[in-house]
XYZ file of C-alpha atoms in Angstrom:
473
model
C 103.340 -1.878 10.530
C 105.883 -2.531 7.846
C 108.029 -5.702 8.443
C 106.367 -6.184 11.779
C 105.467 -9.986 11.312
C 109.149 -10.487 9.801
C 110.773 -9.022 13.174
C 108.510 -11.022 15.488
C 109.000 -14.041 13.805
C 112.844 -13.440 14.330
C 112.351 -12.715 17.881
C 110.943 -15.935 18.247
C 113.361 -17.615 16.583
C 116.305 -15.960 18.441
C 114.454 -16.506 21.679
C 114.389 -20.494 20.902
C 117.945 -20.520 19.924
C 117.039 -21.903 16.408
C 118.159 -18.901 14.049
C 121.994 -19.525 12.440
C 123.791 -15.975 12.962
C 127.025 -15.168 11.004
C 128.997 -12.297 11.537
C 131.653 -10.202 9.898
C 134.625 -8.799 12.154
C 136.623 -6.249 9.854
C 140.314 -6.096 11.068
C 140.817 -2.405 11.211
C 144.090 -2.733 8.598
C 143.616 -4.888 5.729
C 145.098 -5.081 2.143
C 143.077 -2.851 -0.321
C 142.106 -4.926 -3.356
C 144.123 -4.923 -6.010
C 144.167 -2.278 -9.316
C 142.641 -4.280 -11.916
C 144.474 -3.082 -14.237
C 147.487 -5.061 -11.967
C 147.542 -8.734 -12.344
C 150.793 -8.811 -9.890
C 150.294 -10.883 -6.872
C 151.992 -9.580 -3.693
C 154.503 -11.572 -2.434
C 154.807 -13.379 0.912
C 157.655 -10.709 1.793
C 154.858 -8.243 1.521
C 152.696 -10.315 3.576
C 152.665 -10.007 7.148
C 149.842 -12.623 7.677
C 152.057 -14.990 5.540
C 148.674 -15.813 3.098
C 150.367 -18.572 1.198
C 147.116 -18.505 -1.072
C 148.751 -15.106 -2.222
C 151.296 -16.411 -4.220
C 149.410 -17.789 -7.881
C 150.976 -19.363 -10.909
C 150.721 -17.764 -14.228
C 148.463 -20.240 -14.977
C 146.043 -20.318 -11.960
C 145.520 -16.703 -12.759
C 145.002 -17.234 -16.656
C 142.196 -19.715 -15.217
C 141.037 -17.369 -12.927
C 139.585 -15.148 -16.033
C 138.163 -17.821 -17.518
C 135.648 -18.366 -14.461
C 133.405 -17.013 -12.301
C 133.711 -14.045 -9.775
C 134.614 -16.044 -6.504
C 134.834 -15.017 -3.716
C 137.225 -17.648 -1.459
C 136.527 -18.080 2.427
C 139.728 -20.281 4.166
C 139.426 -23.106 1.321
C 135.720 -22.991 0.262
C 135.663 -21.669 -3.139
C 132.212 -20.092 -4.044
C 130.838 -18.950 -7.530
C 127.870 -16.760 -8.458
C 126.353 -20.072 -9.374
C 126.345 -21.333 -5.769
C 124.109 -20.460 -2.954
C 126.095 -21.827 0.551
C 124.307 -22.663 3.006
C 125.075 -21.438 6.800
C 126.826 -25.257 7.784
C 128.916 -24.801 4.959
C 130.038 -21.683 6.597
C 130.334 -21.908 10.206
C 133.025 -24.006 10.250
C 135.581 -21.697 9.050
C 136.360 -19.661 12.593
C 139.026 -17.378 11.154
C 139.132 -17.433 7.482
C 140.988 -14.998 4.566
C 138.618 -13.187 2.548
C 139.546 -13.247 -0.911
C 137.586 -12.055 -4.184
C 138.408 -12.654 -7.545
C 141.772 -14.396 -6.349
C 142.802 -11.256 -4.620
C 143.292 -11.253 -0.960
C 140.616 -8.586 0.495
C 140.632 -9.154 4.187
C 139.722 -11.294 7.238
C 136.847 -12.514 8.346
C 135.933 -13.849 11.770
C 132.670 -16.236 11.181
C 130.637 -16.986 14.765
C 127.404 -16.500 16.545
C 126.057 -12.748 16.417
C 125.010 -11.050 19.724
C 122.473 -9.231 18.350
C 119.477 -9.186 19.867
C 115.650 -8.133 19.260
C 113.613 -7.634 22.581
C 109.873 -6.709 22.641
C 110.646 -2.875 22.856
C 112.294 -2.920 19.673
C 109.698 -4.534 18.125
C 107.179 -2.020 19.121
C 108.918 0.710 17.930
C 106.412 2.796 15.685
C 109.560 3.281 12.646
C 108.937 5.523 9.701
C 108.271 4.154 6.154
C 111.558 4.105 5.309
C 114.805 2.619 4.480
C 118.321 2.960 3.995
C 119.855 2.450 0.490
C 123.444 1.213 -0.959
C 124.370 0.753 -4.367
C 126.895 -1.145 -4.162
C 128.837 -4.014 -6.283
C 130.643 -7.346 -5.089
C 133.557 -5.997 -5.050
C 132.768 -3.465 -2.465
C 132.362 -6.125 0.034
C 134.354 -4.966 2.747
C 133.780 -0.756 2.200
C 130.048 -1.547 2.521
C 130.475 -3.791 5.499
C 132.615 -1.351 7.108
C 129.774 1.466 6.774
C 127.089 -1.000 7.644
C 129.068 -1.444 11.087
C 129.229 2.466 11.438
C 125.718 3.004 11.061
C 124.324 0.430 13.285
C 126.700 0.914 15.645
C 126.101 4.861 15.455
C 122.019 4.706 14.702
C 120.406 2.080 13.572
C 121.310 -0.262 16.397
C 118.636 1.485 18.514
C 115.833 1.732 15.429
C 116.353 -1.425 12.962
C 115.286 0.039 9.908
C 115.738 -1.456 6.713
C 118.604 -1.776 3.885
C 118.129 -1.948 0.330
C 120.974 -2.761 -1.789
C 120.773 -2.415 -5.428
C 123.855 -3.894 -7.767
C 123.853 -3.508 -11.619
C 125.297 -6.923 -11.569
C 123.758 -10.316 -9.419
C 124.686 -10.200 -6.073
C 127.221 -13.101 -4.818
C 125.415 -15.442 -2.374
C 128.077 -15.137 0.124
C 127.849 -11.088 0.003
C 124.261 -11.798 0.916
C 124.851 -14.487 3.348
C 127.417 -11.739 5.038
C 125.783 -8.792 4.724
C 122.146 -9.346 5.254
C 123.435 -10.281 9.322
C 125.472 -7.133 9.522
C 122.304 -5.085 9.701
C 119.969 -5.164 12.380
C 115.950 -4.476 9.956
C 115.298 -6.482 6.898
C 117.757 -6.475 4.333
C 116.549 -6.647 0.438
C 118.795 -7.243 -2.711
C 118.055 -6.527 -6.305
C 119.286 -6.127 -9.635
C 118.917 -3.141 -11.838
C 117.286 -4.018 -14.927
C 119.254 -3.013 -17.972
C 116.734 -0.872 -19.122
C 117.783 1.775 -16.405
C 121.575 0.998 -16.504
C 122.340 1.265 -20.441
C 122.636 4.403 -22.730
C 119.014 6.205 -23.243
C 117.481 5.833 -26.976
C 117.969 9.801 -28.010
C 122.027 9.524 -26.828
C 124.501 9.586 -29.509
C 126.881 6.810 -28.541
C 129.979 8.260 -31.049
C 129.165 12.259 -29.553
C 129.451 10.456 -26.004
C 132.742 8.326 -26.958
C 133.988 11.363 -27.938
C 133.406 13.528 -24.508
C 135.027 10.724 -22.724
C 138.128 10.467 -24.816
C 138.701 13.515 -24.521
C 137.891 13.891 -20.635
C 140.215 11.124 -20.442
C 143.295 13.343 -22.199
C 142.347 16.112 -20.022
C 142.946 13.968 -16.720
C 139.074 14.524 -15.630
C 138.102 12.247 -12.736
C 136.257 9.304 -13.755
C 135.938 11.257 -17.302
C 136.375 7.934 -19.045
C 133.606 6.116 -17.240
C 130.504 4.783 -18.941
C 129.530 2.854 -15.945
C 129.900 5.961 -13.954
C 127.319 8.360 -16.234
C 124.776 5.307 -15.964
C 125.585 5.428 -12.063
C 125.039 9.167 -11.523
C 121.859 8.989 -14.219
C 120.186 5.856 -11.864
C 121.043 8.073 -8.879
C 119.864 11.257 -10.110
C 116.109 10.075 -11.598
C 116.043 5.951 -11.645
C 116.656 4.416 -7.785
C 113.787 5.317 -6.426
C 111.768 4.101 -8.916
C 112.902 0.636 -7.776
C 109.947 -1.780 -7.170
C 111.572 -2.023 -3.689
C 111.509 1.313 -3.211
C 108.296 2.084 -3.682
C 107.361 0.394 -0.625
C 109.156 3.437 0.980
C 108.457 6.800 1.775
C 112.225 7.927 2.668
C 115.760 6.799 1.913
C 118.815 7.547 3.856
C 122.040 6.422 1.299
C 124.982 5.081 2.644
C 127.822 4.194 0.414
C 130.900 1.629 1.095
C 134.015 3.140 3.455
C 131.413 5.949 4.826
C 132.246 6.242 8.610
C 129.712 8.157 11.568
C 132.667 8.983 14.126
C 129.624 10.212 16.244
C 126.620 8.897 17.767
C 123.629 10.190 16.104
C 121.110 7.781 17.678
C 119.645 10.656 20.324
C 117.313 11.634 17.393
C 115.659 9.105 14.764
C 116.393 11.382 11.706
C 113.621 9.816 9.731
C 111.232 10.762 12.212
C 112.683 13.997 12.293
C 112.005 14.479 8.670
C 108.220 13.553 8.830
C 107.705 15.532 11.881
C 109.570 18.502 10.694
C 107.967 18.469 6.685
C 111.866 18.220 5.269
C 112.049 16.610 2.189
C 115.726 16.793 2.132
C 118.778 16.401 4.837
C 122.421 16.803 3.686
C 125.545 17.341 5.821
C 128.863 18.508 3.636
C 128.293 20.914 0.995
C 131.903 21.590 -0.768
C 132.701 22.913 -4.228
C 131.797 20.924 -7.498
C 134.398 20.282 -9.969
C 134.212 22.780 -12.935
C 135.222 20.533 -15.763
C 132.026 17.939 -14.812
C 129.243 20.256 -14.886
C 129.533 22.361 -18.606
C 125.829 23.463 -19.459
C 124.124 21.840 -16.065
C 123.276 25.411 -15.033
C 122.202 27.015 -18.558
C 120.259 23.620 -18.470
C 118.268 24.144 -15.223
C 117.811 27.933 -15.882
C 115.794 26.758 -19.319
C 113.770 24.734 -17.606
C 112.569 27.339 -15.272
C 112.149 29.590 -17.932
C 109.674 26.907 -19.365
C 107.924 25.830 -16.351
C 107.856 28.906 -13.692
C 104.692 27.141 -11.969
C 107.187 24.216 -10.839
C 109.709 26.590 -9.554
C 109.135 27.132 -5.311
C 108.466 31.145 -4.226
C 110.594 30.700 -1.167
C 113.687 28.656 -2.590
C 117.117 27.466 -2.243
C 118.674 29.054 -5.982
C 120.730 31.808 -4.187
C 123.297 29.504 -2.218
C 124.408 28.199 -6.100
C 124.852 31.343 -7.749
C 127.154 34.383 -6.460
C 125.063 36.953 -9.358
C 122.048 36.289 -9.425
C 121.664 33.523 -11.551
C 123.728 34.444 -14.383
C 126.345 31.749 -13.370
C 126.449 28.679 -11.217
C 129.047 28.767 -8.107
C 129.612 25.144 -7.943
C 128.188 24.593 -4.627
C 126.461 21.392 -3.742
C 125.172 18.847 -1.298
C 127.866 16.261 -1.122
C 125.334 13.655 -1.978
C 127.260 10.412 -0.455
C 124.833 11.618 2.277
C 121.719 12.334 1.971
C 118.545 11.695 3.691
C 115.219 12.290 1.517
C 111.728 12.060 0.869
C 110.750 10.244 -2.319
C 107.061 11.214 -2.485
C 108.872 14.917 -3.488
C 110.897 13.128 -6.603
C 107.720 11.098 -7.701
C 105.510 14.109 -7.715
C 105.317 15.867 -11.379
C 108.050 19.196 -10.567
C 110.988 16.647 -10.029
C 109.492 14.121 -12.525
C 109.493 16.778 -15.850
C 112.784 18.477 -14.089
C 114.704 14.772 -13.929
C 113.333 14.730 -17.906
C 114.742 17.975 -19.014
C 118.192 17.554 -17.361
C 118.061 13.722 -18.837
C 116.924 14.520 -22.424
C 119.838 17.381 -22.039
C 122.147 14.591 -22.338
C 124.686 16.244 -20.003
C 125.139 12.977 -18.237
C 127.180 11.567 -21.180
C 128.120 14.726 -23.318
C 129.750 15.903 -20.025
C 129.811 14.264 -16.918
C 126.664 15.929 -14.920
C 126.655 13.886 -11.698
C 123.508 13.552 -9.591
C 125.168 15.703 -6.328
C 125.086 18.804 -8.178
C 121.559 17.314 -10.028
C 120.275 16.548 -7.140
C 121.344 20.037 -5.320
C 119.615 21.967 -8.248
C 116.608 19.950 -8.050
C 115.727 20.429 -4.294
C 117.055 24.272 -4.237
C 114.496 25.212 -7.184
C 111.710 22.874 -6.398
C 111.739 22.749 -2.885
C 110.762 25.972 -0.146
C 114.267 26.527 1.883
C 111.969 25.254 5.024
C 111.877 22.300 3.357
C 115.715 21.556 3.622
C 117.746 20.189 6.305
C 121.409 20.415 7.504
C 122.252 18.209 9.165
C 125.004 19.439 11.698
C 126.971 17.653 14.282
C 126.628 14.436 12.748
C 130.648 13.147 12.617
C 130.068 12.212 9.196
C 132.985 11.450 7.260
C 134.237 10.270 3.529
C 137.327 10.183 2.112
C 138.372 13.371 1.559
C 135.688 15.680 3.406
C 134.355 15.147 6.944
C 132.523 16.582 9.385
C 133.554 17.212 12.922
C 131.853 19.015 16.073
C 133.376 21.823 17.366
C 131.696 22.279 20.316
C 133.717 20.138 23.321
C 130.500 19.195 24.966
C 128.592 17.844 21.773
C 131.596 15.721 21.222
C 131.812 14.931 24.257
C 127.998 13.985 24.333
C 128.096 12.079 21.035
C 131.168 10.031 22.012
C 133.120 11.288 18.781
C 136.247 10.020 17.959
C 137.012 12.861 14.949
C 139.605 15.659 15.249
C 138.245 19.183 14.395
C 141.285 20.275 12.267
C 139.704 17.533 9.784
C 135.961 18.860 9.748
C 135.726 20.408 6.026
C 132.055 21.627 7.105
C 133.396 25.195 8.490
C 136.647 25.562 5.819
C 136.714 28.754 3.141
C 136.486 26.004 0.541
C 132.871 24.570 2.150
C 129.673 26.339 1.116
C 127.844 25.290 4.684
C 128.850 29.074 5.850
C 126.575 30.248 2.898
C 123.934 28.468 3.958
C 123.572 30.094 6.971
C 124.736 33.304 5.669
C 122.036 33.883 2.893
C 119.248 32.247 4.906
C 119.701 34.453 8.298
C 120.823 31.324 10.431
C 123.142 32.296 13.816
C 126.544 30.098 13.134
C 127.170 27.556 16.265
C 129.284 28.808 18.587
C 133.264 27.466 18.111
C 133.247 27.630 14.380
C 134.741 29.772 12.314
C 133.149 33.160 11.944
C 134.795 34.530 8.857
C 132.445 35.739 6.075
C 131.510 33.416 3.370
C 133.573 33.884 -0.199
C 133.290 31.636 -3.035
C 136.763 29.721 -3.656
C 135.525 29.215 -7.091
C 137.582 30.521 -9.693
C 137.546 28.813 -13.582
C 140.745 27.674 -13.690
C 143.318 27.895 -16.582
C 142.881 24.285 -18.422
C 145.987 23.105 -16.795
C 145.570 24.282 -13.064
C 142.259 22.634 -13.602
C 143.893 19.802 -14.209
C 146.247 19.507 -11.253
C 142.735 20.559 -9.048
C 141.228 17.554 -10.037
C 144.099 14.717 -9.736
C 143.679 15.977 -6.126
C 140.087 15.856 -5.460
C 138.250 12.749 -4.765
C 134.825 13.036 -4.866
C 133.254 9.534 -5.528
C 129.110 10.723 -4.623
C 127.894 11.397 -7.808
């Protein structure tokens, strides 16, 4: 079995008290890091743990650009250059986290009570893996999820994390991170090659798109790093040499939170045993302004390759007329659980090319929920999806909450119903059950679904979006 040898050899270790253990407590209020655009310390008046390393010179902070990314830990200083070791570590029992000379948080540093036993270890886990792109900086909203997910799941099955970064990983985000989660833990890079502008992209059209998203307030419309983020995540991260190890991927990204236990059922099993190829959980409304010629896009290449396209599909719950326009409904894809054997076969392959060569990514700003949403609905048989209900899932601004008192009661869930977004007029989950013949649950809200999408006048649009957060694609 897959990692087998790697989690016996740590239950040896653990069992002869010889394995160093370091973990991360995350104070549940801490500062949020800094704008970078702001280069304005916050004063010790502002500081109720009276950080005296918060208060920097001028100069400190001129010198500060001229080094490293550092992350600070009480008064160890460490640079991507260094690898600590765990004795460099340990001794700092209560320590302020800082990164890049900005105070992040508080970390407790001691001996983990995790522990391994022999029924763990026999476990019979799925190929698969959960998967984070994430950057240094999102030290702390990664840890956070990490601490919701294996306290809400993965406690009970260890599987493994991969986390990718376009950038090298810090050794003390490593040294940190790899003992928050309970399987193996991998970090890698992302060559350039699949993080860059493609060949047949005009760089000036694209410069141009994003100045002008930018005057028209679009969210993130200004990005480049963003389009190469929702390109890797629409046709590129499973193509990782890591990945390929893998048969399915559950993605988690940083300040995610399960407010429910979801451990009764291990999903990935679920997916093998049930032939889904593709779980999601929130399903709201894209934005208008981010998708211009996706649709007209995916509609040519059925046209051009009706073979690919599945009999039984998913296409009505995106359009409201049958396929004359899309209705901007999507799986939020912040979650998703998925089978990557179904996007290395040839259908997704040639789709992910057409959308790609399209060049929507960077002449608009396609992002790889509402990619990803097409991809499945067309390719896929409706059987073949899963929604997953029930599941407290929640991320900034959409969540999802039980209704039923027993299931929360059950699931130990610490949400409040009047935040679920799953069962609002705005949510296309109602759809789903609508179009496909499914009985709703009993509690929610019975009212018939109607699309809330209307193409809004350029400057309600506007206003829309400055409200909207929606940070999956």
């Amino acid at each position: 079995m897959y990692g087998m040898q790697n989690v016996k050899r740590k239950v040896a270790l653990r069992r002869l008290g010889l394995l160093s253990c370091l973990l991360l407590i995350i104070t549940v209020s801490y500062f949020q890091i800094l704008n970078k655009d702001d280069k304005t310390m916050p004063s010790l008046n502002d500081n109720p743990l009276n950080v005296e390393e918060m208060e920097n010179t001028e100069a400190s902070l001129k010198k500060d650009k001229q080094r490293e990314s550092v992350f600070r830990l009480g008064d160890q200083e460490l640079l991507l250059s260094q690898d600590p070791e765990y004795e460099a570590l340990v001794p700092f029992k209560e320590s302020k986290v800082f990164y890049n000379n900005k105070f992040v948080g508080r970390a407790v540093i001691g001996e983990s009570n995790n522990n391994i036993t022999d029924e763990i270890v026999d476990y019979q886990r799925e190929n698969a893996t959960f998967f984070s792109l994430v950057r240094n900086e999102d030290f702390l909203g990664i840890a956070e999820a990490i601490q919701s997910v294996e306290y809400r799941f993965n406690n009970k099955y260890h599987y493994d994390w991969v986390f990718a970064n376009d950038e090298p990983f810090h050794p003390t985000f490593i040294k940190v991170i790899q003992n928050l989660v309970s399987g193996q833990a991998h970090f890698v890079q992302i060559s350039r090659d699949i993080w860059s502008y493609p060949d047949w992209i005009d760089q000036d059209k694209a410069n141009e798109t994003r100045h002008t998203m930018k005057e028209n307030k679009v969210k993130y419309g200004d990005s480049v790093s963003y389009r190469h983020m929702c390109r890797f995540n629409s046709g590129f991260f499973y193509r990782l040499p890591i990945m390929k190890n893998y048969r399915y991927y559950w993605r988690v990204e940083p300040e995610i939170e399960f407010q429910c236990d979801i451990f009764h059922q291990d999903w990935f099993k679920y997916m093998k045993e049930n032939n889904k190829k593709y779980a999601f959980t929130l399903a709201p409304l894209e934005l208008h302004t981010t998708v211009t010629n996706l649709w007209e896009t995916v509609q040519d290449f059925s046209r051009k390759n009706p073979k690919l396209v599945a009999k039984d599909n998913n296409m009505d719950f995106l359009t409201e007329d049958g396929g004359a326009t899309y209705n901007m409904c999507h799986f939020w894809s912040n979650f998703e659980i998925g089978d990557m054997d179904f996007y290395r076969l040839e259908a997704y392959s040639k789709f992910f090319d057409h959308i790609d060569k399209a060049g929507g990514f960077y002449y608009s700003r396609w992002g790889d929920a509402p990619v990803h949403s097409m991809g499945v609905s067309l390719l896929l048989s409706k059987d073949e999806l899963f929604f997953m209900d029930n599941s407290g899932y929640f991320h900034s601004p959409n969540g999802d909450c039980p209704w039923d008192p027993e299931i929360r009661k059950e699931r130990r869930c610490t949400c409040l119903t009047k935040k679920d977004a799953t069962w609002l007029k705005s949510s296309c989950i109602p759809k789903w059950f609508e179009i496909h013949d499914i009985e709703k649950p009993p509690f929610v809200p019975k009212y018939a679904f109607v699309n809330q999408h209307k193409p809004p006048d350029e400057e309600e649009e506007k206003e829309n979006e400055d409200e909207y957060d929606d940070k999956d694609e």
